[in-house]
Structures are given as C-alpha cells and as structure tokens.
Amino acid sequence: MKVAVVEGDGIGREVIPVARDVLACVRPDIEFFEVELGYARWERTGTAYDDADLHDLKSADAILFGAVTTPPDPDYRSVLLQLRKGLDLYANLRPVKGEGFDILIVRENTEGLYSGIEWTEADRACTLRVITRRGSRRIARFACARTRSHLTVGNKANVLKSDVLFRDICLEEAARAGVPCTTQFIDSFALDILMHPSRYDCIVTTNIFGDILSDVAAFLVGGLGLLPSANIGDRHALFEPVHGSAPDIAGRNIANPIAAVRSAALLLEHIGEPEAAAQVEGAIKKTIAAGITTPDMGGSATTGSFGSALLANLRTPGRG
Ligand code: ATP
C-alpha cells in the first residue's frame, strides 16, 4: 500500500504530519512518499505543480493532502483544481456528523463554476459555468449509491438553466435507483441545514454550491478544523481537510489537526479498513473528552501536543 503525502503550505505542514503518524500507527505496512507542491515550491522554482507530480501521484494507492496557498501570479491556476481534473476526482465527499445528524455532502468536483474556463476582456471578466450530462449523471449515481434514507439535490434551477439540467438528471437517476429524492434551492438550503440538520441524509450538488454548503455546515460541528473530505474518482483518491492553508495561523503550532486526521480515517475506509477508521475516530473522541483541544475549540493544546495525546490514545484504546 503506497500513500503519497502532500503537506503543501501553511497549516498543511503542521496538520498533515499528525495525520500521517496516525496512519503509520494503525497501518505500519503503509509505504509513504512525499510530493512537494504549492506556494513554497513556486517561490523556489517558479512552478507550483507539473506533469511529473501528476505522474508520481498517479502511482499512489491514495493521496493524503494538506492545503496549497494561492501565489500572487495572474497566470496561476489552482493546484487543487488541476489535481482534481488530472486525476479525474469527480466526487468530493464531505461528511458532517454530530449529535443527532449524519450528513454526507456529495459535491461535483470537476466542472460547474470551477470548470477553469475563464478569460478577461477589456471591461469584463468571465467564468463559464459548465454542467454536462455525463458529469451530472456520474455524480448523481455516486450520490445515490451512498444514500442511506433520502437524497436532496441542492440547486438554483429557478435562475440557472445549467441547474435545470443538473437537477433533472439527479431526479432521473434517483428514480432509476429507487432512492427517495427531493430538491432544494441552495440559498434557503444554507439556512435550513443549520436549523434542521437532522432532516438531511445525503446531499448532491454542483461544485461551488457544495463548497459553500460544506463550509456553512462546519458551523454545526464546531468549525473548519474538524471537517474532513475525500476526493474520489474511478482510479484515484485524494483525502484532505475541508479547510485551506490558513496563513493567519500558520507557523504557530495552534492549528487543529482533527480535520486532517479524519481525512486519514476516510482514507482508511477507502482502502477497506473501516475498523481502523473507527479506532481513529474513537481516539479523537477520547482525546477531546480528556479536555485536550486546540484554541479553535476553546482549549490550549498545541497541534503537536494534541497529536501526541491522540497517538497515545490510539496505542492504548482500552484504557482511559
Ligand atoms: P485558503 O486560501 O488556503 O483556503 P484561507 O485562510 O482563506 O486559506 P481556510 O484555511 O479555509 O481559508 O481557513 C479560514 C479560517 O479558519 C482560517 O483563517 C483560520 O482562522 C480558521 N481555520 C481553518 N482551519 C483551521 C484549523 N485546522 N485549526 C484552526 N483554525 C482553522
């Protein structure tokens, strides 16, 4: 089992080592290799990412990814968007679990407003929102396969023609799969998910709406430092915290590593180790219950001290 590790920039360099140690603890046979991508590399070499990196990443069974800071370069293309496209990671899974709710947000990851088709003219700048039948169908099928009780399609079909296509294909696929399905306009959805989280099971939506909805839903679980995500394609898979590189707190050893560790747990589930994933979640809960939390959760632990306590709890799951 080969896992590529991309720490990236900012707090990615602080939280990913904790997640990697957790993986090494529960699966000592994993072979890790580092791939350097992002802003720091761009500063040093003038490129943030290239084809050789894609080739290396393709050789891994799974990728553990931190975050990449956007360089101030007008020609810059987001590394993460290029990676999602290059590895065809079309489904972005963002589980949001808490007391009384267990939501799975399935976000289309390769097209929509993040299609990367954009240009600047004299008096305007344009970004093309592309929704394809193929892209909608495969994400709808993916979401239907993960729906436990019902599927909700987040959309803005009352305004956007492209969302009429997306919504209708989702409804069609849900009917075909026998999955109960309703639709909801994304703006009122953002409020309702906060007010009635227990009403939702699996949610499928387009790229930017899924991005925003999952950041909104982070409020339900206590912030961005807690939410993991998986980017899945038919051949490759990349696991990363929902948060970015957080330059404002980088280098201070105060970032919460839970989102990164939970992303590692999603990686374990993906490689067929659900017990190991459950063991990791158990150790997170035990560490929090012992009052060890980083400042974003009201505590005074550092990234490093939280990581050490977590590893100790992982090694002695029976005690405490
Ligand atoms: P990027 O441009 O890379 O997305 P950003 O700073 O715009 O970075 P995030 O990294 O997602 O956006 O973070 C937003 C804010 O949330 C951060 O400024 C930080 O204060 C807080 N935050 C994010 N992740 C964590 C974390 N793991 N622990 C503590 N606080 C966090």
PDB file of N, CA, C and O and ligand atoms in Angstrom, residues 11 15 67-70 215 223-226 241-249 254-260 294-296, ligand 1:
ATOM      1  N   ILE A  11      -0.789  25.755   7.284  1.00  0.00           N
ATOM      2  CA  ILE A  11      -1.034  24.763   8.333  1.00  0.00           C
ATOM      3  C   ILE A  11      -1.040  23.332   7.788  1.00  0.00           C
ATOM      4  O   ILE A  11      -1.011  22.389   8.574  1.00  0.00           O
ATOM      5  N   VAL A  15      -0.551  20.070  10.183  1.00  0.00           N
ATOM      6  CA  VAL A  15      -1.584  19.069  10.489  1.00  0.00           C
ATOM      7  C   VAL A  15      -1.351  17.735   9.763  1.00  0.00           C
ATOM      8  O   VAL A  15      -1.704  16.674  10.286  1.00  0.00           O
ATOM      9  N   ALA A  67      -2.862  21.487   2.173  1.00  0.00           N
ATOM     10  CA  ALA A  67      -3.513  22.659   1.579  1.00  0.00           C
ATOM     11  C   ALA A  67      -2.461  23.430   0.799  1.00  0.00           C
ATOM     12  O   ALA A  67      -1.271  23.334   1.089  1.00  0.00           O
ATOM     13  N   VAL A  68      -2.912  24.189  -0.187  1.00  0.00           N
ATOM     14  CA  VAL A  68      -1.985  24.959  -1.005  1.00  0.00           C
ATOM     15  C   VAL A  68      -2.410  26.431  -0.987  1.00  0.00           C
ATOM     16  O   VAL A  68      -3.573  26.747  -1.224  1.00  0.00           O
ATOM     17  N   THR A  69      -1.474  27.307  -0.676  1.00  0.00           N
ATOM     18  CA  THR A  69      -1.748  28.746  -0.697  1.00  0.00           C
ATOM     19  C   THR A  69      -1.662  29.229  -2.153  1.00  0.00           C
ATOM     20  O   THR A  69      -0.799  28.778  -2.905  1.00  0.00           O
ATOM     21  N   THR A  70      -2.576  30.132  -2.536  1.00  0.00           N
ATOM     22  CA  THR A  70      -2.569  30.642  -3.904  1.00  0.00           C
ATOM     23  C   THR A  70      -1.488  31.710  -4.074  1.00  0.00           C
ATOM     24  O   THR A  70      -1.519  32.736  -3.388  1.00  0.00           O
ATOM     25  N   ASP A 215     -18.816  24.505   4.003  1.00  0.00           N
ATOM     26  CA  ASP A 215     -18.236  25.460   4.959  1.00  0.00           C
ATOM     27  C   ASP A 215     -19.309  25.975   5.918  1.00  0.00           C
ATOM     28  O   ASP A 215     -19.066  26.144   7.110  1.00  0.00           O
ATOM     29  N   GLY A 223     -16.578  24.170  13.629  1.00  0.00           N
ATOM     30  CA  GLY A 223     -15.561  24.900  12.865  1.00  0.00           C
ATOM     31  C   GLY A 223     -14.843  24.077  11.824  1.00  0.00           C
ATOM     32  O   GLY A 223     -14.968  22.851  11.757  1.00  0.00           O
ATOM     33  N   LEU A 224     -14.066  24.802  11.000  1.00  0.00           N
ATOM     34  CA  LEU A 224     -13.380  24.185   9.860  1.00  0.00           C
ATOM     35  C   LEU A 224     -12.282  23.208  10.279  1.00  0.00           C
ATOM     36  O   LEU A 224     -11.910  22.332   9.510  1.00  0.00           O
ATOM     37  N   GLY A 225     -11.800  23.363  11.470  1.00  0.00           N
ATOM     38  CA  GLY A 225     -10.715  22.495  11.933  1.00  0.00           C
ATOM     39  C   GLY A 225     -11.133  21.058  12.168  1.00  0.00           C
ATOM     40  O   GLY A 225     -10.303  20.197  12.488  1.00  0.00           O
ATOM     41  N   LEU A 226     -12.420  20.773  11.990  1.00  0.00           N
ATOM     42  CA  LEU A 226     -12.939  19.437  12.316  1.00  0.00           C
ATOM     43  C   LEU A 226     -13.425  18.641  11.111  1.00  0.00           C
ATOM     44  O   LEU A 226     -13.723  17.462  11.230  1.00  0.00           O
ATOM     45  N   PRO A 241      -8.301  17.883   4.425  1.00  0.00           N
ATOM     46  CA  PRO A 241      -9.240  18.622   5.269  1.00  0.00           C
ATOM     47  C   PRO A 241     -10.032  19.620   4.418  1.00  0.00           C
ATOM     48  O   PRO A 241      -9.545  20.067   3.374  1.00  0.00           O
ATOM     49  N   VAL A 242     -11.241  19.974   4.857  1.00  0.00           N
ATOM     50  CA  VAL A 242     -12.035  20.967   4.122  1.00  0.00           C
ATOM     51  C   VAL A 242     -11.357  22.340   4.179  1.00  0.00           C
ATOM     52  O   VAL A 242     -11.417  23.112   3.237  1.00  0.00           O
ATOM     53  N   HIS A 243     -10.663  22.606   5.289  1.00  0.00           N
ATOM     54  CA  HIS A 243     -10.034  23.932   5.423  1.00  0.00           C
ATOM     55  C   HIS A 243      -8.858  24.097   4.465  1.00  0.00           C
ATOM     56  O   HIS A 243      -8.349  23.128   3.893  1.00  0.00           O
ATOM     57  N   GLY A 244      -8.421  25.330   4.298  1.00  0.00           N
ATOM     58  CA  GLY A 244      -7.280  25.631   3.445  1.00  0.00           C
ATOM     59  C   GLY A 244      -6.005  25.794   4.273  1.00  0.00           C
ATOM     60  O   GLY A 244      -5.875  25.221   5.365  1.00  0.00           O
ATOM     61  N   SER A 245      -5.080  26.602   3.761  1.00  0.00           N
ATOM     62  CA  SER A 245      -3.761  26.697   4.386  1.00  0.00           C
ATOM     63  C   SER A 245      -3.725  27.676   5.561  1.00  0.00           C
ATOM     64  O   SER A 245      -2.720  27.762   6.257  1.00  0.00           O
ATOM     65  N   ALA A 246      -4.833  28.413   5.765  1.00  0.00           N
ATOM     66  CA  ALA A 246      -4.978  29.334   6.905  1.00  0.00           C
ATOM     67  C   ALA A 246      -3.704  30.118   7.231  1.00  0.00           C
ATOM     68  O   ALA A 246      -3.138  29.975   8.312  1.00  0.00           O
ATOM     69  N   PRO A 247      -3.245  30.963   6.299  1.00  0.00           N
ATOM     70  CA  PRO A 247      -1.982  31.688   6.544  1.00  0.00           C
ATOM     71  C   PRO A 247      -1.998  32.504   7.833  1.00  0.00           C
ATOM     72  O   PRO A 247      -0.933  32.735   8.422  1.00  0.00           O
ATOM     73  N   ASP A 248      -3.189  32.918   8.284  1.00  0.00           N
ATOM     74  CA  ASP A 248      -3.261  33.746   9.505  1.00  0.00           C
ATOM     75  C   ASP A 248      -2.783  33.020  10.756  1.00  0.00           C
ATOM     76  O   ASP A 248      -2.308  33.652  11.699  1.00  0.00           O
ATOM     77  N   ILE A 249      -2.900  31.686  10.789  1.00  0.00           N
ATOM     78  CA  ILE A 249      -2.461  30.972  11.999  1.00  0.00           C
ATOM     79  C   ILE A 249      -1.280  30.034  11.717  1.00  0.00           C
ATOM     80  O   ILE A 249      -0.843  29.304  12.607  1.00  0.00           O
ATOM     81  N   ILE A 254      -0.785  25.989  16.374  1.00  0.00           N
ATOM     82  CA  ILE A 254      -2.087  26.026  17.061  1.00  0.00           C
ATOM     83  C   ILE A 254      -3.209  25.476  16.183  1.00  0.00           C
ATOM     84  O   ILE A 254      -4.373  25.427  16.598  1.00  0.00           O
ATOM     85  N   ALA A 255      -2.889  25.066  14.949  1.00  0.00           N
ATOM     86  CA  ALA A 255      -3.942  24.561  14.058  1.00  0.00           C
ATOM     87  C   ALA A 255      -4.503  23.251  14.598  1.00  0.00           C
ATOM     88  O   ALA A 255      -3.781  22.427  15.157  1.00  0.00           O
ATOM     89  N   ASN A 256      -5.794  23.082  14.419  1.00  0.00           N
ATOM     90  CA  ASN A 256      -6.455  21.857  14.855  1.00  0.00           C
ATOM     91  C   ASN A 256      -6.195  20.754  13.816  1.00  0.00           C
ATOM     92  O   ASN A 256      -6.570  20.900  12.661  1.00  0.00           O
ATOM     93  N   PRO A 257      -5.582  19.651  14.239  1.00  0.00           N
ATOM     94  CA  PRO A 257      -5.281  18.602  13.252  1.00  0.00           C
ATOM     95  C   PRO A 257      -6.427  17.612  13.040  1.00  0.00           C
ATOM     96  O   PRO A 257      -6.279  16.662  12.271  1.00  0.00           O
ATOM     97  N   ILE A 258      -7.586  17.817  13.713  1.00  0.00           N
ATOM     98  CA  ILE A 258      -8.653  16.801  13.647  1.00  0.00           C
ATOM     99  C   ILE A 258      -9.169  16.611  12.213  1.00  0.00           C
ATOM    100  O   ILE A 258      -9.379  15.481  11.765  1.00  0.00           O
ATOM    101  N   ALA A 259      -9.361  17.711  11.467  1.00  0.00           N
ATOM    102  CA  ALA A 259      -9.870  17.573  10.092  1.00  0.00           C
ATOM    103  C   ALA A 259      -8.918  16.724   9.252  1.00  0.00           C
ATOM    104  O   ALA A 259      -9.347  15.881   8.455  1.00  0.00           O
ATOM    105  N   ALA A 260      -7.613  16.935   9.437  1.00  0.00           N
ATOM    106  CA  ALA A 260      -6.620  16.156   8.683  1.00  0.00           C
ATOM    107  C   ALA A 260      -6.639  14.693   9.128  1.00  0.00           C
ATOM    108  O   ALA A 260      -6.572  13.778   8.301  1.00  0.00           O
ATOM    109  N   THR A 294      -7.395  22.109  20.785  1.00  0.00           N
ATOM    110  CA  THR A 294      -6.649  23.288  20.313  1.00  0.00           C
ATOM    111  C   THR A 294      -7.502  24.560  20.539  1.00  0.00           C
ATOM    112  O   THR A 294      -8.703  24.447  20.824  1.00  0.00           O
ATOM    113  N   PRO A 295      -6.910  25.762  20.409  1.00  0.00           N
ATOM    114  CA  PRO A 295      -7.622  27.006  20.749  1.00  0.00           C
ATOM    115  C   PRO A 295      -8.946  27.224  19.998  1.00  0.00           C
ATOM    116  O   PRO A 295      -9.881  27.801  20.548  1.00  0.00           O
ATOM    117  N   ASP A 296      -9.049  26.764  18.737  1.00  0.00           N
ATOM    118  CA  ASP A 296     -10.305  26.954  17.992  1.00  0.00           C
ATOM    119  C   ASP A 296     -11.472  26.241  18.678  1.00  0.00           C
ATOM    120  O   ASP A 296     -12.624  26.589  18.474  1.00  0.00           O
TER     121      ASP A 296
HETATM  122  P1  ATP B   1      -7.006  29.188   1.644  1.00  0.00           P
HETATM  123  O1  ATP B   1      -6.909  30.398   0.790  1.00  0.00           O
HETATM  124  O2  ATP B   1      -5.810  28.296   1.540  1.00  0.00           O
HETATM  125  O3  ATP B   1      -8.301  28.442   1.513  1.00  0.00           O
HETATM  126  P2  ATP B   1      -7.964  30.619   3.952  1.00  0.00           P
HETATM  127  O4  ATP B   1      -7.258  31.188   5.122  1.00  0.00           O
HETATM  128  O5  ATP B   1      -8.676  31.522   3.034  1.00  0.00           O
HETATM  129  O6  ATP B   1      -6.938  29.685   3.167  1.00  0.00           O
HETATM  130  P3  ATP B   1      -9.032  28.454   5.432  1.00  0.00           P
HETATM  131  O7  ATP B   1      -7.673  27.924   5.510  1.00  0.00           O
HETATM  132  O8  ATP B   1     -10.069  27.503   4.979  1.00  0.00           O
HETATM  133  O9  ATP B   1      -9.114  29.659   4.456  1.00  0.00           O
HETATM  134  O10 ATP B   1      -9.383  28.985   6.856  1.00  0.00           O
HETATM  135  C1  ATP B   1     -10.276  30.015   7.189  1.00  0.00           C
HETATM  136  C2  ATP B   1     -10.032  30.359   8.667  1.00  0.00           C
HETATM  137  O11 ATP B   1     -10.483  29.300   9.523  1.00  0.00           O
HETATM  138  C3  ATP B   1      -8.548  30.480   8.942  1.00  0.00           C
HETATM  139  O12 ATP B   1      -8.140  31.792   8.740  1.00  0.00           O
HETATM  140  C4  ATP B   1      -8.402  30.027  10.379  1.00  0.00           C
HETATM  141  O13 ATP B   1      -8.530  31.098  11.258  1.00  0.00           O
HETATM  142  C5  ATP B   1      -9.544  29.049  10.558  1.00  0.00           C
HETATM  143  N1  ATP B   1      -9.093  27.642  10.434  1.00  0.00           N
HETATM  144  C6  ATP B   1      -9.074  26.897   9.304  1.00  0.00           C
HETATM  145  N2  ATP B   1      -8.569  25.685   9.551  1.00  0.00           N
HETATM  146  C7  ATP B   1      -8.252  25.647  10.861  1.00  0.00           C
HETATM  147  C8  ATP B   1      -7.661  24.646  11.711  1.00  0.00           C
HETATM  148  N3  ATP B   1      -7.306  23.438  11.260  1.00  0.00           N
HETATM  149  N4  ATP B   1      -7.478  24.961  13.012  1.00  0.00           N
HETATM  150  C9  ATP B   1      -7.823  26.157  13.489  1.00  0.00           C
HETATM  151  N5  ATP B   1      -8.374  27.139  12.741  1.00  0.00           N
HETATM  152  C10 ATP B   1      -8.586  26.889  11.426  1.00  0.00           C
END
